[in-house]
PDB file of C-alpha atoms in Angstrom:
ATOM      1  CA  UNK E 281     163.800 107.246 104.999  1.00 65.00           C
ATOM      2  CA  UNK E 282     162.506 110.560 106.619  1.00 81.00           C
ATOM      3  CA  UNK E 283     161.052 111.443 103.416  1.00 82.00           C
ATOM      4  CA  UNK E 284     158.813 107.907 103.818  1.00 83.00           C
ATOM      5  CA  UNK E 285     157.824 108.395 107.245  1.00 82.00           C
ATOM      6  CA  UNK E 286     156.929 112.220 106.525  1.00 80.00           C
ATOM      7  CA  UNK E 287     154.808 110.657 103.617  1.00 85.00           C
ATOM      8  CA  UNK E 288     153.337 107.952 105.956  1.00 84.00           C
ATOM      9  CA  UNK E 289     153.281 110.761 108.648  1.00 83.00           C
ATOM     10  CA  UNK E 290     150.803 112.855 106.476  1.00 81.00           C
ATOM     11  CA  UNK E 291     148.527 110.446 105.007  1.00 82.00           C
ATOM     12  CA  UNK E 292     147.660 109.006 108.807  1.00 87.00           C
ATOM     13  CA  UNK E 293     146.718 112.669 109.684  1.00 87.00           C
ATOM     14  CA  UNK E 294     144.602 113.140 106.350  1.00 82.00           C
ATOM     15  CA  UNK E 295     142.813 109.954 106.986  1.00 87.00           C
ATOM     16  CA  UNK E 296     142.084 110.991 110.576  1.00 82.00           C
ATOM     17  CA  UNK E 297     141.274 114.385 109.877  1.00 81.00           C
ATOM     18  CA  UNK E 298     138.731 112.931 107.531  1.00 78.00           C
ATOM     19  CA  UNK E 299     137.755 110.626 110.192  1.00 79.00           C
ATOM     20  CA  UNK E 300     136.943 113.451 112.686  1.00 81.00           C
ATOM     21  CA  UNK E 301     135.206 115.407 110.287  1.00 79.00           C
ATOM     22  CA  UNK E 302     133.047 112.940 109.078  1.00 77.00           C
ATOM     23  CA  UNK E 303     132.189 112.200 113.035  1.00 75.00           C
ATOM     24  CA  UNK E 304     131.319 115.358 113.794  1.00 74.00           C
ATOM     25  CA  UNK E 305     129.520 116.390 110.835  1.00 72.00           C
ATOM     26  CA  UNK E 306     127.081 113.111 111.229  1.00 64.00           C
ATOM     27  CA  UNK E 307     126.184 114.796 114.621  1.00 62.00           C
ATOM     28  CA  UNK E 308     125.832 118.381 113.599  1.00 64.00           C
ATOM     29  CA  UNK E 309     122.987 117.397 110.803  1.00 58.00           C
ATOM     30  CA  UNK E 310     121.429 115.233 112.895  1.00 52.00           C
ATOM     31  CA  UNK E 311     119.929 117.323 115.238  1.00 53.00           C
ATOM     32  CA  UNK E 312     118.906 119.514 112.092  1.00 50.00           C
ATOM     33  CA  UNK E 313     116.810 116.698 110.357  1.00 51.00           C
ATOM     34  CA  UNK E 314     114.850 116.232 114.173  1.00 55.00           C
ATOM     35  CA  UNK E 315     113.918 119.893 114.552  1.00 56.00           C
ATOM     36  CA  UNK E 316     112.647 119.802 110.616  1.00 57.00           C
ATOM     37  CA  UNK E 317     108.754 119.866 110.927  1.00 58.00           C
ATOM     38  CA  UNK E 318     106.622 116.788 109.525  1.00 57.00           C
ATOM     39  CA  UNK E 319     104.732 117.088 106.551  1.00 56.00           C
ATOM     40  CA  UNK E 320     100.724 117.345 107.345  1.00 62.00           C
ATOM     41  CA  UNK E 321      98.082 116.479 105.344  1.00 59.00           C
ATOM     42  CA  UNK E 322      95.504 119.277 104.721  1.00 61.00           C
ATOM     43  CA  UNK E 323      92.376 118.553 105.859  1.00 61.00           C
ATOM     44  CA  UNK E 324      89.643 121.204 105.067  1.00 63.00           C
ATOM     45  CA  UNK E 325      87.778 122.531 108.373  1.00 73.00           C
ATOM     46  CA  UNK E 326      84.246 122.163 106.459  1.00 82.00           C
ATOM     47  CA  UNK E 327      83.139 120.355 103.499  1.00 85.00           C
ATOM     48  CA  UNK E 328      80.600 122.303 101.726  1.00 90.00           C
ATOM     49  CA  UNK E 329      80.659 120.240  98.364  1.00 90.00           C
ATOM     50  CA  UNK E 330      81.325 117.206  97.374  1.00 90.00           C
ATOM     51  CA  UNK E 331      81.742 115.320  93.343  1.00 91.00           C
ATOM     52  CA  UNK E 332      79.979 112.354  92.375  1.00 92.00           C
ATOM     53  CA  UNK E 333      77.700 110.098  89.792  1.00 94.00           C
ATOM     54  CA  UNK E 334      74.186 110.030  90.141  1.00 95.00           C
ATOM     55  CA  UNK E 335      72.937 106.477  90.920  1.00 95.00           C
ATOM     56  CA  UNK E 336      69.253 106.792  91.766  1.00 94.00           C
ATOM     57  CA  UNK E 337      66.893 109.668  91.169  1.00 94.00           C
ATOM     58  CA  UNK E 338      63.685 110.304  93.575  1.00 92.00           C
ATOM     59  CA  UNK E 339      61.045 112.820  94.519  1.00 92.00           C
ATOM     60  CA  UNK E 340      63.153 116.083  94.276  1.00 92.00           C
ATOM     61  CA  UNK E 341      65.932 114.273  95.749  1.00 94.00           C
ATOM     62  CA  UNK E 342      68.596 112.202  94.215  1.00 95.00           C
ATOM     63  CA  UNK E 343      71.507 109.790  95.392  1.00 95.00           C
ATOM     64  CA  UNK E 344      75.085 110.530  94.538  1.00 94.00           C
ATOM     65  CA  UNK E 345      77.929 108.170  94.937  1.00 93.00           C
ATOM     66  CA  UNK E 346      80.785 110.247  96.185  1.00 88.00           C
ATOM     67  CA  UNK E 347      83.849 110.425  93.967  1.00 85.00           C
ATOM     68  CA  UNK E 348      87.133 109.701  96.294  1.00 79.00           C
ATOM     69  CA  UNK E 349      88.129 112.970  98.358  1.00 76.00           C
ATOM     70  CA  UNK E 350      91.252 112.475 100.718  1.00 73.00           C
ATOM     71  CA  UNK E 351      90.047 112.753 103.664  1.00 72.00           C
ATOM     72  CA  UNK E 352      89.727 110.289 106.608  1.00 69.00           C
ATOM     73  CA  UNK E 353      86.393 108.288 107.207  1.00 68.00           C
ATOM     74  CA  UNK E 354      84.624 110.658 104.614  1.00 65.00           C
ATOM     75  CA  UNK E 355      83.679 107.976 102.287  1.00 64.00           C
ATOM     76  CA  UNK E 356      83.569 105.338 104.412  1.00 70.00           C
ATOM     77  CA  UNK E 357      80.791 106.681 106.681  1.00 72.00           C
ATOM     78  CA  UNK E 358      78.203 107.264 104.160  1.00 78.00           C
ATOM     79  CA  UNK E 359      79.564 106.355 100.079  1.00 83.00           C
ATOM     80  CA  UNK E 360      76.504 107.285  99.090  1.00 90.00           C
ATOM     81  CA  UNK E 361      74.690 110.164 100.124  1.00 90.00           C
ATOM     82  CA  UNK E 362      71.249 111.912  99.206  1.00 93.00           C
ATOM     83  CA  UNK E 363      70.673 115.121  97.673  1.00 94.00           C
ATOM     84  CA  UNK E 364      67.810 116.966  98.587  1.00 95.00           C
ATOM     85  CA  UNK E 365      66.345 119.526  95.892  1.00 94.00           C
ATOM     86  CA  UNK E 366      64.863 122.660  97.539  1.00 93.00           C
ATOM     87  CA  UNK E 367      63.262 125.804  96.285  1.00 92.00           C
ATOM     88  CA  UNK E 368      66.533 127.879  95.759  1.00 92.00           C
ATOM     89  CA  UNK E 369      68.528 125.083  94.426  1.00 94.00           C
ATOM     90  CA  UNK E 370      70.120 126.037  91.125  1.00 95.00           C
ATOM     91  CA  UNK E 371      70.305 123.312  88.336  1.00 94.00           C
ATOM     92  CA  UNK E 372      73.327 124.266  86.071  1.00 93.00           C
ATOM     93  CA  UNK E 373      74.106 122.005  82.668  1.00 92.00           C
ATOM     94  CA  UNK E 374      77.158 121.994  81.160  1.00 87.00           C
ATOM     95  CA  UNK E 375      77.267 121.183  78.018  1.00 83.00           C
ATOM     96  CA  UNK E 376      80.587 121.189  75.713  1.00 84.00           C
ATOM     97  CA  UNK E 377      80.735 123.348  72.141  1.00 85.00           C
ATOM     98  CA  UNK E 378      81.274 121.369  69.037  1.00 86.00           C
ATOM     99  CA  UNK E 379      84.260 122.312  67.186  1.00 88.00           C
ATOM    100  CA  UNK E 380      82.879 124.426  64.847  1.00 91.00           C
ATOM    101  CA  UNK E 381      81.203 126.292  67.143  1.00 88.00           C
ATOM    102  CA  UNK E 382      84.940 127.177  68.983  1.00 86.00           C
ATOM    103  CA  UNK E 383      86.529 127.843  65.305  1.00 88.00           C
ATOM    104  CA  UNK E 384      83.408 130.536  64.785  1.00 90.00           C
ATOM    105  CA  UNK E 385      84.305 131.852  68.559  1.00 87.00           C
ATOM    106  CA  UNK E 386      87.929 132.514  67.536  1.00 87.00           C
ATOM    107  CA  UNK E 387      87.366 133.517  64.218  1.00 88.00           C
ATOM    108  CA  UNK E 388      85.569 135.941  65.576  1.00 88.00           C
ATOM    109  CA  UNK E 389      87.804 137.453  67.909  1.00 86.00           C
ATOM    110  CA  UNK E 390      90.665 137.471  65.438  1.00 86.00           C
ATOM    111  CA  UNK E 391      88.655 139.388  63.586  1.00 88.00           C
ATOM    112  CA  UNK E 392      88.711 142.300  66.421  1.00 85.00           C
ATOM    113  CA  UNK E 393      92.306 141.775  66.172  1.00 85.00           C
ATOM    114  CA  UNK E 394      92.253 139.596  69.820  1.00 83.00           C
ATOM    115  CA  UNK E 395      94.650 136.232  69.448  1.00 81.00           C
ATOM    116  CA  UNK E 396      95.432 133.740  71.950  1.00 80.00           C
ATOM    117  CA  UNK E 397      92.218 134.489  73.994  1.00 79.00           C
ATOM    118  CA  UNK E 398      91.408 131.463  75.915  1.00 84.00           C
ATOM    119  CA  UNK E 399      87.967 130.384  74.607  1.00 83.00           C
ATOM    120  CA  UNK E 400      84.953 128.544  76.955  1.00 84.00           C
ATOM    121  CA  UNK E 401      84.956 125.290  75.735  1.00 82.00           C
ATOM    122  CA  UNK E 402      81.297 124.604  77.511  1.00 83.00           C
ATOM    123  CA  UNK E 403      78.060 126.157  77.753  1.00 84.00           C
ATOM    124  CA  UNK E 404      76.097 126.258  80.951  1.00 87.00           C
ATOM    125  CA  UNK E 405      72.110 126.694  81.311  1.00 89.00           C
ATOM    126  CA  UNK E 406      69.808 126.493  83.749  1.00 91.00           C
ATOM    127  CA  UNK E 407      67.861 123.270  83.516  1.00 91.00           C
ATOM    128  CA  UNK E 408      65.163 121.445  85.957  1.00 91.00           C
ATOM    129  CA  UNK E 409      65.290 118.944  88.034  1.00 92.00           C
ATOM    130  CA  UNK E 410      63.633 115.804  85.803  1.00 91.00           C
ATOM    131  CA  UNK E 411      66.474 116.574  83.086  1.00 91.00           C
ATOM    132  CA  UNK E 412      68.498 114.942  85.650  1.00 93.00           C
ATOM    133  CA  UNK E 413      69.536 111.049  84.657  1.00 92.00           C
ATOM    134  CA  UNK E 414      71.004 108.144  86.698  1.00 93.00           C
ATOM    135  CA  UNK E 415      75.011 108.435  85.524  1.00 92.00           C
ATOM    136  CA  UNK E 416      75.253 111.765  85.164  1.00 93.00           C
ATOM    137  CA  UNK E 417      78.350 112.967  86.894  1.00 93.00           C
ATOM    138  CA  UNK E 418      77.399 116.473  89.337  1.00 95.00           C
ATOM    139  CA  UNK E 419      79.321 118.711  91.105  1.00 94.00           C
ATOM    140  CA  UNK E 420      76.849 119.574  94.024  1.00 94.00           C
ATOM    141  CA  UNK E 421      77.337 122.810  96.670  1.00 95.00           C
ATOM    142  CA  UNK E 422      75.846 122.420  99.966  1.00 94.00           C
ATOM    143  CA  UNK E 423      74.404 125.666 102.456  1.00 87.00           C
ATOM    144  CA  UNK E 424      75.923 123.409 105.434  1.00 91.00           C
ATOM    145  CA  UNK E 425      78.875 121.325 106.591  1.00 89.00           C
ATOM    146  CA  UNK E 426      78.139 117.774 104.996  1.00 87.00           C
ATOM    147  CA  UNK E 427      81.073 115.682 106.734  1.00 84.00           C
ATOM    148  CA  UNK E 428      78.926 113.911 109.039  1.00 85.00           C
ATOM    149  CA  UNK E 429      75.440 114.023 106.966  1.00 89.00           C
ATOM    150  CA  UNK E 430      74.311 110.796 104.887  1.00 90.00           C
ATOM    151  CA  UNK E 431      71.396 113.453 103.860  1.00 93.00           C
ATOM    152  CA  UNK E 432      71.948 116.923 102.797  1.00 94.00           C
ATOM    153  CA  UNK E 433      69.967 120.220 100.886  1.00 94.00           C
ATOM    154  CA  UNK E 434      71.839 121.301  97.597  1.00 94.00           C
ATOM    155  CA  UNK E 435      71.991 124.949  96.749  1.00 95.00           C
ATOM    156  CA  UNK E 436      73.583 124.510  93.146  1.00 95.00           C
ATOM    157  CA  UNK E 437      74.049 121.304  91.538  1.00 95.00           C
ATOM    158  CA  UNK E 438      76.196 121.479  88.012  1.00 94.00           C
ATOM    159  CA  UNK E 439      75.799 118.299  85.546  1.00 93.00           C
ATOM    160  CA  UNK E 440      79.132 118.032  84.138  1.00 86.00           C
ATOM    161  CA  UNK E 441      80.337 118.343  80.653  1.00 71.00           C
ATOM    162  CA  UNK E 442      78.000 116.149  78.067  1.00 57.00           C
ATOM    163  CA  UNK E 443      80.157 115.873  75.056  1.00 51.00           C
ATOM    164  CA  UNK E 444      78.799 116.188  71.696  1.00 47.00           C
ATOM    165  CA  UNK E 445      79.839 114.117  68.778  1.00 49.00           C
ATOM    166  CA  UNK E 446      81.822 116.025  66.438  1.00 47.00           C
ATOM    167  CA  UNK E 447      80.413 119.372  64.095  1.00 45.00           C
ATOM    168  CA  UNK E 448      77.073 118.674  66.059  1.00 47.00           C
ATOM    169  CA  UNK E 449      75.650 121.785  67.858  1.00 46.00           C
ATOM    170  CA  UNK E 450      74.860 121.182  71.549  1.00 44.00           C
ATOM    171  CA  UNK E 451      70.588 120.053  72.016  1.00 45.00           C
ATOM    172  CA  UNK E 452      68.924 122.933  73.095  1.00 41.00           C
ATOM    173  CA  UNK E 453      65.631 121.865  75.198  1.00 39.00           C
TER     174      UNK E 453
END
């Protein structure tokens, strides 16, 4: 009989031990997960450049719709905005290499004994503005904040990657 009462003895202070310890510990990470800091969203300070189709073409202007960027009210104000060519503004084309042209690229540095050099898969040249096309997808820097500016002067505007069908070389104009 002592022998069941030690046994029922124990087991009441296990379970409260466990009881106590569970209390306490609930408390002691609570206050932890309050002091944690909360996640923020980056916002950049200025927005210099922006990503986008073009959807209409003008007088040494264009208008871009902006691809989505995630940041508050910056598509919503203006979803469309219009690029304004100046003097300076560089016109960049990229245009991707056909297949063969990479194989000649690599053949050519295994040759000088280089291997698993990462190879350009595009081209870029400087092209003007009326080689611009409604769809064309652009990448377009700005001299000034543009967060707040339906209207805005380009300094460099890249057309993006035109593909060309396969074992063609890329149209030189």
């Amino acid at each position: 009989m002592d022998k069941k009462v030690f046994t029922i003895s124990l087991v009441i202070i296990f379970i409260l031990g466990l009881g106590i310890g569970y209390f306490f510990g609930v408390f002691k990470t609570a206050p932890v997960s309050e002091k944690e800091p909360k996640s923020e969203t980056f916002e950049p300070q200025k927005i210099k450049s922006v990503y986008g189709e073009i959807v209409e073409l003008g007088d040494n202007n264009f208008k871009v719709k902006i691809a989505p960027l995630p940041i508050p009210d910056f598509q919503e104000k203006f979803p469309e905005r219009i690029v304004k060519i100046i003097a300076g503004t560089k016109i960049i084309k990229q245009v991707s290499k056909s297949q063969e042209e990479l194989r000649k690229e690599i053949d050519a540095l295994a040759e000088k004994g280089i291997r698993n050099q990462p190879v350009p898969s595009s081209t870029e040249k400087e092209v003007i503005f009326n080689e611009l096309k409604a769809g064309d997808n652009v990448f377009i820097e700005a001299a000034e904040e543009i967060r707040d500016k339906e209207e805005f002067e380009a300094e460099k505007v890249v057309v993006l990657f035109i593909s060309q069908p396969s074992g063609q070389a890329p149209v030189s104009q």
